[in-house]
Short mmCIF file of C-alpha atoms and ligand atoms in Angstrom, two decimals:
data_model
loop_
_atom_site.label_atom_id
_atom_site.label_comp_id
_atom_site.label_asym_id
_atom_site.label_seq_id
_atom_site.Cartn_x
_atom_site.Cartn_y
_atom_site.Cartn_z
CA MET A 20 38.90 -37.72 -5.62
CA SER A 21 36.83 -35.06 -7.40
CA ALA A 22 38.61 -31.88 -8.53
CA LEU A 23 38.48 -28.84 -6.25
CA LYS A 24 36.19 -26.04 -7.36
CA LEU A 25 38.16 -22.99 -6.21
CA PRO A 26 41.59 -22.27 -4.71
CA ASN A 27 41.67 -21.24 -1.03
CA GLY A 28 41.42 -17.68 0.12
CA PRO A 29 40.49 -15.51 3.11
CA ARG A 30 37.28 -16.47 4.90
CA ILE A 31 36.47 -12.99 6.14
CA PRO A 32 33.28 -11.36 4.77
CA PRO A 33 33.52 -10.15 1.15
CA LEU A 34 32.85 -6.54 2.12
CA ILE A 35 35.89 -6.57 4.44
CA GLN A 36 37.98 -8.20 1.71
CA THR A 37 36.91 -5.42 -0.67
CA LEU A 38 37.76 -2.68 1.82
CA GLU A 39 41.13 -4.29 2.65
CA TRP A 40 41.97 -4.48 -1.05
CA MET A 41 40.91 -0.89 -1.68
CA ALA A 42 42.87 0.46 1.31
CA HIS A 43 46.19 -1.30 0.62
CA PRO A 44 45.99 -3.64 -2.37
CA LEU A 45 49.69 -4.51 -2.63
CA GLU A 46 50.13 -5.49 1.02
CA TYR A 47 46.82 -7.37 1.02
CA MET A 48 47.75 -9.41 -2.06
CA GLU A 49 51.21 -10.12 -0.60
CA THR A 50 49.69 -11.34 2.66
CA CYS A 51 47.34 -13.63 0.74
CA ALA A 52 50.22 -14.95 -1.42
CA GLN A 53 52.26 -15.75 1.73
CA ARG A 54 49.31 -17.59 3.26
CA TYR A 55 47.77 -19.35 0.25
CA GLY A 56 50.53 -19.48 -2.40
CA ASP A 57 50.55 -18.34 -6.02
CA ILE A 58 46.88 -19.02 -6.66
CA PHE A 59 44.13 -17.89 -4.28
CA THR A 60 40.53 -16.67 -4.32
CA LEU A 61 39.27 -13.27 -3.19
CA ARG A 62 35.72 -11.98 -3.17
CA ILE A 63 35.93 -8.30 -3.98
CA GLY A 64 34.12 -5.74 -6.14
CA PRO A 65 30.48 -4.92 -6.83
CA VAL A 66 28.89 -8.37 -6.48
CA PHE A 67 31.68 -10.22 -4.66
CA THR A 68 32.08 -12.76 -7.47
CA PRO A 69 34.90 -15.17 -6.58
CA GLN A 70 38.03 -13.93 -8.31
CA VAL A 71 41.04 -16.22 -8.63
CA PHE A 72 44.35 -14.31 -8.37
CA ILE A 73 47.27 -15.97 -10.12
CA SER A 74 51.02 -15.31 -9.98
CA ASN A 75 52.23 -18.64 -11.28
CA PRO A 76 53.90 -18.23 -14.74
CA GLN A 77 52.74 -21.66 -16.00
CA VAL A 78 49.12 -20.86 -15.16
CA ILE A 79 49.46 -17.36 -16.62
CA GLN A 80 50.75 -19.00 -19.80
CA GLN A 81 47.67 -21.24 -19.84
CA ILE A 82 45.40 -18.20 -19.41
CA PHE A 83 47.08 -16.14 -22.12
CA THR A 84 47.00 -19.03 -24.60
CA THR A 85 43.50 -20.45 -23.96
CA ASP A 86 41.06 -19.86 -26.81
CA PRO A 87 38.99 -16.70 -26.13
CA LYS A 88 35.89 -18.85 -26.80
CA GLN A 89 36.65 -20.54 -23.47
CA LEU A 90 38.17 -17.63 -21.56
CA ASP A 91 37.83 -13.96 -22.41
CA SER A 92 37.64 -10.50 -20.90
CA GLY A 93 35.34 -7.56 -21.75
CA GLU A 94 31.88 -6.82 -20.36
CA PRO A 95 31.10 -10.43 -19.33
CA ALA A 96 34.23 -10.30 -17.11
CA GLY A 97 32.76 -7.30 -15.29
CA ILE A 98 34.53 -4.58 -17.29
CA LYS A 99 31.99 -1.79 -17.63
CA LEU A 100 33.57 1.61 -18.05
CA PRO A 101 30.84 4.18 -18.68
CA LEU A 102 33.19 6.80 -20.08
CA LEU A 103 34.44 4.50 -22.81
CA GLY A 104 31.25 3.13 -24.36
CA LYS A 105 30.07 -0.30 -25.48
CA GLN A 106 32.33 -0.44 -28.57
CA SER A 107 35.48 0.07 -26.51
CA LEU A 108 38.14 -2.58 -27.00
CA LEU A 109 38.10 -3.07 -23.24
CA ALA A 110 34.35 -3.80 -23.15
CA LEU A 111 34.14 -5.99 -26.27
CA GLU A 112 34.68 -9.75 -26.35
CA GLY A 113 34.75 -12.57 -28.92
CA LYS A 114 34.49 -11.76 -32.65
CA PRO A 115 33.75 -8.01 -32.25
CA HIS A 116 36.85 -7.66 -30.04
CA GLN A 117 38.94 -9.57 -32.56
CA ARG A 118 37.69 -7.34 -35.42
CA GLN A 119 38.40 -4.13 -33.54
CA ARG A 120 41.90 -5.28 -32.53
CA LYS A 121 42.73 -6.12 -36.16
CA LEU A 122 41.75 -2.60 -37.16
CA LEU A 123 43.70 -0.97 -34.33
CA THR A 124 46.89 -3.04 -34.36
CA PRO A 125 48.59 -1.59 -37.52
CA PRO A 126 48.39 2.07 -36.35
CA PHE A 127 50.18 1.06 -33.11
CA HIS A 128 52.89 -1.04 -34.75
CA GLY A 129 56.36 -0.48 -33.25
CA GLU A 130 57.98 0.89 -36.44
CA ARG A 131 55.17 3.42 -36.86
CA MET A 132 55.89 4.98 -33.47
CA LEU A 133 59.07 6.53 -34.87
CA ALA A 134 56.81 9.00 -36.71
CA TYR A 135 55.94 10.54 -33.33
CA GLY A 136 59.55 10.98 -32.12
CA GLN A 137 59.87 14.68 -32.90
CA LEU A 138 56.39 15.41 -31.55
CA ILE A 139 57.18 13.72 -28.20
CA ARG A 140 60.48 15.59 -27.92
CA ASP A 141 58.84 18.95 -28.74
CA ILE A 142 56.08 18.42 -26.18
CA THR A 143 58.64 17.38 -23.53
CA GLU A 144 60.78 20.45 -24.20
CA GLN A 145 57.79 22.76 -24.15
CA VAL A 146 56.45 21.36 -20.84
CA THR A 147 59.82 21.20 -19.07
CA SER A 148 60.75 24.73 -20.17
CA GLN A 149 58.12 25.87 -17.63
CA TRP A 150 60.14 24.38 -14.74
CA LYS A 151 61.83 26.99 -12.57
CA VAL A 152 65.30 26.40 -11.12
CA GLY A 153 65.12 25.87 -7.35
CA GLU A 154 61.29 25.55 -7.16
CA PRO A 155 59.96 22.12 -6.14
CA PHE A 156 57.38 20.67 -8.53
CA SER A 157 55.41 17.45 -8.95
CA VAL A 158 56.94 15.18 -11.59
CA GLN A 159 53.64 13.29 -11.86
CA SER A 160 51.79 16.50 -12.84
CA SER A 161 54.35 17.36 -15.52
CA MET A 162 54.28 13.81 -16.88
CA GLN A 163 50.47 13.91 -16.97
CA VAL A 164 50.62 17.05 -19.11
CA ILE A 165 53.15 15.43 -21.46
CA SER A 166 51.32 12.10 -21.89
CA PHE A 167 47.98 13.88 -22.29
CA GLN A 168 49.32 16.12 -25.05
CA VAL A 169 50.98 13.17 -26.78
CA ILE A 170 47.60 11.41 -26.94
CA LEU A 171 45.67 14.49 -28.08
CA LYS A 172 48.21 15.24 -30.82
CA ALA A 173 49.51 11.80 -31.91
CA VAL A 174 46.33 9.74 -31.34
CA PHE A 175 43.47 12.22 -31.80
CA GLY A 176 45.56 14.22 -34.33
CA LEU A 177 44.36 17.55 -32.93
CA ASP A 178 46.17 20.80 -33.64
CA GLU A 179 46.13 23.51 -31.00
CA GLY A 180 43.07 25.72 -31.39
CA VAL A 181 39.60 26.25 -29.97
CA ARG A 182 38.45 22.61 -30.20
CA TYR A 183 41.74 21.35 -28.75
CA GLU A 184 41.44 23.70 -25.77
CA LYS A 185 37.78 22.86 -25.12
CA LEU A 186 38.34 19.13 -25.37
CA LYS A 187 41.40 19.37 -23.14
CA GLU A 188 39.43 21.23 -20.48
CA LYS A 189 36.49 18.77 -20.52
CA LEU A 190 38.72 15.71 -20.57
CA ILE A 191 40.76 16.98 -17.63
CA ALA A 192 37.50 17.60 -15.73
CA ILE A 193 36.22 14.08 -16.38
CA LEU A 194 39.54 12.30 -15.79
CA ASN A 195 40.43 14.16 -12.58
CA PRO A 196 37.10 14.70 -10.82
CA LYS A 197 37.12 16.91 -7.72
CA ARG A 198 35.62 14.13 -5.59
CA SER A 199 37.70 11.22 -6.85
CA LEU A 200 36.75 8.79 -4.05
CA LEU A 201 33.09 9.14 -5.02
CA ARG A 202 34.02 8.51 -8.65
CA THR A 203 35.97 5.34 -7.74
CA LEU A 204 32.98 4.12 -5.75
CA THR A 205 30.62 4.74 -8.68
CA LEU A 206 32.97 2.80 -10.93
CA LEU A 207 33.09 -0.13 -8.52
CA PHE A 208 29.41 -0.08 -7.56
CA PRO A 209 27.13 0.60 -10.58
CA PHE A 210 24.03 1.11 -8.35
CA LEU A 211 25.57 4.46 -7.27
CA ARG A 212 25.32 5.76 -10.85
CA ARG A 213 22.27 8.05 -10.53
CA ASP A 214 21.74 11.37 -12.21
CA LEU A 215 20.47 13.53 -9.33
CA GLY A 216 20.80 16.79 -11.26
CA PRO A 217 23.63 18.86 -12.77
CA TRP A 218 25.51 19.22 -9.45
CA SER A 219 25.44 15.57 -8.37
CA PRO A 220 28.67 13.60 -9.11
CA TRP A 221 26.95 11.37 -11.67
CA GLY A 222 25.01 14.30 -13.16
CA ILE A 223 28.28 16.21 -13.70
CA PHE A 224 29.83 13.12 -15.27
CA ILE A 225 26.98 12.59 -17.75
CA ARG A 226 26.88 16.22 -18.86
CA THR A 227 30.65 16.48 -19.29
CA ARG A 228 30.70 13.22 -21.26
CA GLN A 229 28.05 14.60 -23.61
CA GLN A 230 30.09 17.76 -24.25
CA ILE A 231 33.18 15.65 -24.97
CA ASP A 232 31.20 13.46 -27.40
CA GLU A 233 29.96 16.50 -29.30
CA LEU A 234 33.53 17.75 -29.73
CA ILE A 235 34.83 14.36 -30.87
CA TYR A 236 31.99 13.82 -33.36
CA ALA A 237 32.57 17.33 -34.75
CA GLU A 238 36.25 16.45 -35.33
CA ILE A 239 35.32 13.16 -37.05
CA ARG A 240 32.78 14.96 -39.30
CA GLU A 241 35.32 17.57 -40.28
CA ARG A 242 37.98 14.97 -41.10
CA LYS A 243 35.52 13.12 -43.34
CA GLN A 244 34.71 16.33 -45.22
CA GLN A 245 38.38 17.27 -45.69
CA ALA A 246 40.04 13.90 -46.23
CA ASP A 247 43.86 14.29 -46.14
CA SER A 248 45.85 11.15 -46.97
CA SER A 249 49.13 12.69 -45.75
CA ARG A 250 48.03 12.72 -42.07
CA SER A 251 49.91 10.26 -39.83
CA ASP A 252 47.89 10.50 -36.59
CA ILE A 253 46.20 7.39 -35.23
CA LEU A 254 42.62 8.65 -35.71
CA SER A 255 43.31 9.18 -39.43
CA LEU A 256 44.74 5.67 -39.71
CA MET A 257 41.73 4.26 -37.85
CA MET A 258 39.40 6.11 -40.23
CA SER A 259 41.07 4.66 -43.31
CA ALA A 260 41.27 1.07 -41.94
CA ARG A 261 38.87 -1.55 -43.40
CA ASP A 262 37.74 -4.88 -41.93
CA GLU A 263 37.46 -8.21 -43.81
CA GLN A 264 34.10 -7.09 -45.26
CA ASP A 265 35.79 -3.88 -46.47
CA GLN A 266 33.82 -1.87 -43.90
CA PRO A 267 35.28 1.15 -42.06
CA MET A 268 34.83 1.80 -38.33
CA THR A 269 31.58 3.57 -37.48
CA ASP A 270 31.62 7.01 -35.81
CA VAL A 271 30.58 5.43 -32.50
CA GLU A 272 33.41 2.90 -32.73
CA LEU A 273 35.89 5.68 -33.50
CA ARG A 274 34.65 7.74 -30.55
CA ASP A 275 34.72 4.81 -28.14
CA GLU A 276 38.23 3.76 -29.18
CA LEU A 277 39.59 7.30 -28.90
CA MET A 278 38.28 7.52 -25.34
CA THR A 279 39.67 4.06 -24.58
CA LEU A 280 43.12 4.98 -25.86
CA LEU A 281 43.11 8.17 -23.84
CA VAL A 282 41.98 6.52 -20.61
CA ALA A 283 44.17 3.43 -21.00
CA GLY A 284 47.25 5.32 -22.19
CA HIS A 285 47.43 8.62 -20.36
CA GLU A 286 47.70 7.95 -16.63
CA THR A 287 49.57 4.64 -17.10
CA THR A 288 52.42 6.23 -19.05
CA ALA A 289 52.61 9.34 -16.83
CA THR A 290 52.75 7.24 -13.64
CA SER A 291 55.40 4.89 -15.01
CA LEU A 292 57.53 7.89 -16.02
CA SER A 293 57.16 9.38 -12.54
CA TRP A 294 58.43 6.15 -10.97
CA ALA A 295 61.35 6.11 -13.42
CA PHE A 296 62.37 9.67 -12.43
CA TYR A 297 62.10 8.67 -8.79
CA TRP A 298 64.33 5.57 -9.05
CA ILE A 299 66.91 7.29 -11.27
CA HIS A 300 67.36 10.09 -8.72
CA HIS A 301 66.95 7.95 -5.62
CA LEU A 302 69.85 5.73 -6.68
CA PRO A 303 72.93 7.79 -7.73
CA GLN A 304 74.62 4.78 -9.34
CA VAL A 305 71.64 4.24 -11.66
CA ARG A 306 71.64 7.92 -12.67
CA GLU A 307 75.40 7.90 -13.28
CA THR A 308 75.29 4.79 -15.50
CA LEU A 309 72.33 6.13 -17.45
CA LEU A 310 73.96 9.52 -18.04
CA GLN A 311 77.14 7.83 -19.25
CA GLU A 312 75.06 5.93 -21.80
CA LEU A 313 73.10 9.01 -22.89
CA ASP A 314 76.30 11.06 -23.22
CA THR A 315 77.62 8.67 -25.89
CA LEU A 316 74.85 9.84 -28.21
CA GLY A 317 75.93 13.38 -29.00
CA GLU A 318 73.59 16.20 -29.93
CA ASN A 319 70.06 15.55 -31.26
CA PRO A 320 70.24 11.73 -31.44
CA ASP A 321 67.86 9.77 -33.63
CA PRO A 322 64.81 8.46 -31.64
CA ASN A 323 65.42 4.94 -32.90
CA THR A 324 68.93 4.94 -31.38
CA ILE A 325 67.48 6.14 -28.05
CA PHE A 326 64.85 3.40 -28.19
CA ARG A 327 67.57 0.75 -28.51
CA LEU A 328 69.85 1.90 -25.65
CA PRO A 329 70.38 -1.19 -23.43
CA TYR A 330 70.68 0.48 -20.02
CA LEU A 331 67.79 2.89 -20.63
CA ASN A 332 65.72 -0.10 -21.67
CA ALA A 333 66.74 -1.97 -18.49
CA VAL A 334 65.79 1.06 -16.31
CA CYS A 335 62.34 1.25 -17.95
CA SER A 336 61.83 -2.52 -17.64
CA GLU A 337 62.77 -2.52 -13.94
CA THR A 338 60.50 0.50 -13.31
CA LEU A 339 57.58 -1.41 -14.81
CA ARG A 340 58.50 -4.54 -12.86
CA LEU A 341 58.85 -3.24 -9.34
CA TYR A 342 55.61 -1.28 -9.03
CA PRO A 343 53.66 -2.01 -12.21
CA VAL A 344 51.07 0.71 -12.67
CA ALA A 345 48.53 -1.97 -13.65
CA MET A 346 48.75 -4.19 -10.57
CA LEU A 347 46.46 -6.69 -12.28
CA ALA A 348 45.81 -7.72 -15.87
CA LEU A 349 42.19 -7.53 -16.99
CA ASN A 350 39.87 -10.11 -15.46
CA ARG A 351 39.18 -13.13 -17.63
CA VAL A 352 35.85 -14.94 -17.26
CA VAL A 353 35.53 -18.72 -17.67
CA LYS A 354 32.98 -19.34 -20.47
CA SER A 355 33.07 -23.16 -20.53
CA PRO A 356 34.41 -25.52 -17.82
CA LEU A 357 38.16 -25.13 -17.49
CA LYS A 358 40.78 -27.16 -15.61
CA ILE A 359 43.59 -25.13 -14.08
CA MET A 360 46.12 -26.98 -11.92
CA SER A 361 43.95 -29.24 -9.75
CA TYR A 362 40.90 -26.98 -9.97
CA GLN A 363 37.84 -27.52 -12.14
CA LEU A 364 36.53 -24.01 -12.74
CA GLU A 365 32.90 -23.40 -13.58
CA PRO A 366 31.63 -20.85 -16.14
CA GLY A 367 31.35 -17.42 -14.55
CA THR A 368 34.54 -17.76 -12.45
CA LEU A 369 36.85 -14.76 -12.80
CA LEU A 370 40.60 -15.26 -13.31
CA THR A 371 42.99 -12.40 -12.63
CA PRO A 372 46.65 -12.63 -13.68
CA CYS A 373 48.36 -10.69 -10.89
CA ILE A 374 51.14 -8.65 -12.48
CA TYR A 375 52.44 -7.24 -9.17
CA LEU A 376 52.76 -10.60 -7.38
CA THR A 377 54.38 -12.27 -10.41
CA HIS A 378 56.96 -9.47 -10.54
CA GLN A 379 57.64 -9.99 -6.81
CA ARG A 380 58.54 -13.69 -7.09
CA GLU A 381 61.87 -14.35 -5.35
CA ASP A 382 62.62 -17.28 -7.66
CA LEU A 383 62.53 -14.96 -10.71
CA TYR A 384 63.65 -11.67 -9.22
CA PRO A 385 65.98 -12.15 -6.21
CA GLU A 386 65.62 -9.28 -3.70
CA PRO A 387 62.41 -8.27 -5.48
CA LYS A 388 61.95 -5.02 -3.52
CA GLN A 389 65.30 -3.68 -4.77
CA PHE A 390 65.49 -1.59 -7.96
CA LYS A 391 68.10 -3.40 -10.06
CA PRO A 392 68.06 -2.67 -13.81
CA GLU A 393 70.93 -5.17 -14.26
CA ARG A 394 68.47 -8.07 -13.98
CA PHE A 395 67.24 -7.20 -17.45
CA LEU A 396 70.80 -7.16 -18.85
CA GLU A 397 71.71 -10.47 -17.23
CA ARG A 398 68.75 -12.61 -18.25
CA GLN A 399 65.67 -12.71 -20.42
CA PHE A 400 62.25 -13.25 -18.92
CA THR A 401 59.37 -14.95 -20.68
CA GLN A 402 56.14 -13.04 -21.37
CA TYR A 403 54.53 -15.03 -18.55
CA GLU A 404 57.20 -14.07 -15.99
CA TYR A 405 57.38 -10.39 -16.93
CA LEU A 406 54.04 -8.93 -17.96
CA PRO A 407 53.63 -5.20 -17.27
CA PHE A 408 51.48 -4.97 -20.41
CA GLY A 409 49.46 -8.16 -19.78
CA GLY A 410 49.28 -10.75 -22.55
CA GLY A 411 47.41 -13.01 -24.92
CA ASN A 412 44.53 -11.56 -26.95
CA ARG A 413 44.33 -8.60 -24.52
CA ARG A 414 47.96 -7.52 -24.45
CA CYS A 415 48.22 -3.74 -24.25
CA ILE A 416 47.80 -2.30 -27.72
CA GLY A 417 49.74 0.85 -26.75
CA MET A 418 52.86 -0.98 -25.51
CA ALA A 419 55.18 0.29 -28.28
CA LEU A 420 53.94 3.88 -27.89
CA ALA A 421 54.27 3.77 -24.09
CA LEU A 422 57.85 2.41 -24.16
CA PHE A 423 58.89 4.79 -26.92
CA GLU A 424 57.43 7.74 -25.04
CA MET A 425 59.02 6.73 -21.72
CA LYS A 426 62.48 6.44 -23.27
CA LEU A 427 62.30 9.65 -25.29
CA VAL A 428 60.99 11.72 -22.38
CA LEU A 429 63.66 10.36 -20.02
CA ALA A 430 66.48 10.87 -22.53
CA THR A 431 65.33 14.39 -23.39
CA VAL A 432 64.96 15.54 -19.77
CA LEU A 433 68.02 13.82 -18.29
CA SER A 434 70.36 14.99 -21.05
CA ARG A 435 69.33 18.58 -20.46
CA TRP A 436 68.53 19.09 -16.77
CA GLN A 437 70.26 18.45 -13.48
CA MET A 438 67.56 17.52 -11.01
CA GLU A 439 67.23 16.05 -7.54
CA LEU A 440 64.46 14.71 -5.32
CA ALA A 441 62.93 17.44 -3.15
CA ASP A 442 62.52 15.00 -0.28
CA SER A 443 64.91 12.23 0.82
CA LYS A 444 62.09 10.10 2.33
CA PRO A 445 61.46 6.91 0.30
CA VAL A 446 58.33 7.14 -1.84
CA GLN A 447 55.74 4.40 -1.36
CA PRO A 448 53.21 3.00 -3.85
CA VAL A 449 49.53 3.82 -3.26
CA ARG A 450 46.33 2.83 -5.05
CA LYS A 451 45.03 5.48 -7.45
CA GLY A 452 41.64 4.42 -8.74
CA LEU A 453 42.24 1.08 -10.40
CA LEU A 454 45.98 1.72 -10.79
CA SER A 455 48.92 2.04 -8.41
CA GLY A 456 51.39 4.95 -8.36
CA PRO A 457 53.94 6.83 -6.23
CA SER A 458 52.47 8.60 -3.20
CA GLY A 459 52.78 12.38 -3.36
CA GLY A 460 53.49 12.33 -7.12
CA VAL A 461 57.34 12.46 -6.72
CA ARG A 462 58.46 16.00 -5.87
CA MET A 463 61.69 17.20 -7.44
CA VAL A 464 63.78 20.34 -7.87
CA VAL A 465 65.68 21.48 -10.97
CA LYS A 466 69.25 22.47 -10.02
CA GLY A 467 70.15 23.86 -13.45
CA MET A 468 71.22 22.75 -16.89
CA ARG A 469 73.74 19.95 -17.28
CA PRO A 470 77.22 21.50 -17.93
CA GLN A 471 77.49 20.33 -21.57
CA ASN A 472 74.08 21.89 -22.38
CA GLN A 473 75.14 25.09 -20.70
CA ARG A 474 78.26 25.16 -22.95
CA ILE A 475 76.16 24.56 -26.09
CA LEU A 476 73.73 27.33 -25.07
CA GLU A 477 76.57 29.79 -24.35
CA SER A 478 78.33 29.08 -27.66
CA SER A 479 75.06 29.52 -29.60
CA LEU A 480 74.50 32.90 -27.87
CA SER A 481 78.04 34.23 -28.41
C1 HEM B 501 53.30 2.25 -19.29
C2 HEM B 501 52.12 2.39 -19.86
C3 HEM B 501 51.09 1.29 -19.97
C4 HEM B 501 50.91 0.16 -19.22
C5 HEM B 501 51.74 -0.32 -18.03
C6 HEM B 501 49.76 -0.55 -19.76
C7 HEM B 501 49.28 -1.76 -19.28
C8 HEM B 501 48.19 -2.43 -19.81
C9 HEM B 501 47.67 -3.68 -19.31
C10 HEM B 501 48.24 -4.46 -18.12
C11 HEM B 501 46.61 -4.02 -20.06
C12 HEM B 501 45.73 -5.28 -19.87
C13 HEM B 501 46.31 -6.44 -20.66
C14 HEM B 501 45.77 -7.79 -20.27
O1 HEM B 501 44.84 -7.89 -19.48
O2 HEM B 501 46.31 -8.80 -20.74
C15 HEM B 501 46.43 -3.00 -21.06
C16 HEM B 501 45.44 -3.00 -22.02
C17 HEM B 501 45.24 -1.98 -22.91
N1 HEM B 501 46.05 -0.86 -23.09
FE1 HEM B 501 47.70 -0.38 -22.03
N2 HEM B 501 49.26 0.17 -20.81
C18 HEM B 501 50.04 1.30 -20.99
C19 HEM B 501 49.91 2.27 -21.97
C20 HEM B 501 48.95 2.26 -22.96
C21 HEM B 501 48.86 3.22 -24.03
C22 HEM B 501 49.86 4.36 -24.29
C23 HEM B 501 47.73 2.91 -24.76
C24 HEM B 501 47.17 3.57 -25.98
C25 HEM B 501 47.38 4.82 -26.34
C26 HEM B 501 47.14 1.72 -24.14
C27 HEM B 501 45.99 1.09 -24.59
C28 HEM B 501 45.50 -0.10 -24.09
C29 HEM B 501 44.29 -0.74 -24.58
C30 HEM B 501 43.36 -0.22 -25.69
C31 HEM B 501 44.13 -1.93 -23.85
C32 HEM B 501 43.01 -2.96 -23.99
C33 HEM B 501 43.42 -4.11 -24.93
C34 HEM B 501 42.30 -5.10 -25.19
O3 HEM B 501 41.39 -5.21 -24.38
O4 HEM B 501 42.37 -5.80 -26.22
N3 HEM B 501 47.90 1.37 -23.05
N4 HEM B 501 47.41 -2.03 -20.89
#
């Protein structure tokens, strides 16, 4: 018997499949998994290319370990992000991708992240000091401000000033467009990208992007003129990195990677933090256990000690498991014939490791809809069973920064403030562009300072 070409999947027209996926991606993928199992084909997106969704750890292992010559991501896999540019790590494939990753990996190494501990704490304290006792606020908005500032200061290395303010304003405008549905549609359907003047959605996008580019290139020029070897921000490290031919990154590469790091790292971290705040306050037992652990640390604990706290780690892991902000890993495109299970896949087929469905497997995570940090204390999962940061040659380069930031922000806020959810209704996940996040942005209220902080404040004032 000859091998099957593609796994089964819904037979409804591709346009309906696309609309179903856009309207409620998690439910749609779950329905397909119930009907077709842990490997199925959907036809969604701009040209309805068959896309094989996979939530089987053995197959995910095969995907993450296949040579990128045979299976890779980047532009050929349909990843075209006009804000990021052609030299973006996300758009590149093959040798150029490998080169760029080698240059970017050392600045993001786990140990290096400790250098940003004080900065993250200062930003968190500055943003949360604006909260007013008794007034409901959106946790998601506060977390967006924190993660945005962490990237501008730790990654771009910007100090507050005129350029910082201008860049912040333009980046906020481009990342949170007024008509976000239109923007999502232009991202999904490239034929909608037409510059119909300075007031049209695409016209606004192009002009704002140009202003951002001018600001970034001005910063790069200035850094080159006033080289300072003591700087520890990621842009400075990228500028001093050399490839195997002893060549530095070009200005265009630096610009494209900065935008990539901002886009890939800002919303993802803020959304994951918002979910963490939600679960910690939705489940009193989780909050209690976490506070007990944090209270063992004493005043001003070292960031490395916070990073290693077992229960805090388990809470972050479970947050990223239950509703992973990246529902899917990046698409991989088959470049030469590939056998997967009983299927013989032709070049051009898209493979999508489905992070959400893998994290919902009953055999790995009993009662998968329940938030249970203990699972991560009781057993270890392989990188093909638990994959909030994807894997293989595409594994998230910002993983160490994201986890470090999540833990430091949570420890800083929870040790200081007593908070509660503003609404007792359970929060549901919704699609936000290409990501998934809590509906309504998690509204909370600050009740006051935690008693021990109040005591410390009073004794320092007396
Ligand atoms: C909780 C926060 C984050 C989550 C859940 C997350 C998740 C992911 C996932 C799932 C991928 C695709 C991996 C694959 O397809 O195998 C990815 C790629 C990537 N992430 Fe993250 N990410 C987060 C934060 C960050 C941060 C803070 C940065 C940088 C500042 C970052 C930079 C990147 C980059 C550059 C890539 C592309 C890697 C490549 O193509 O080689 N991410 N991330």
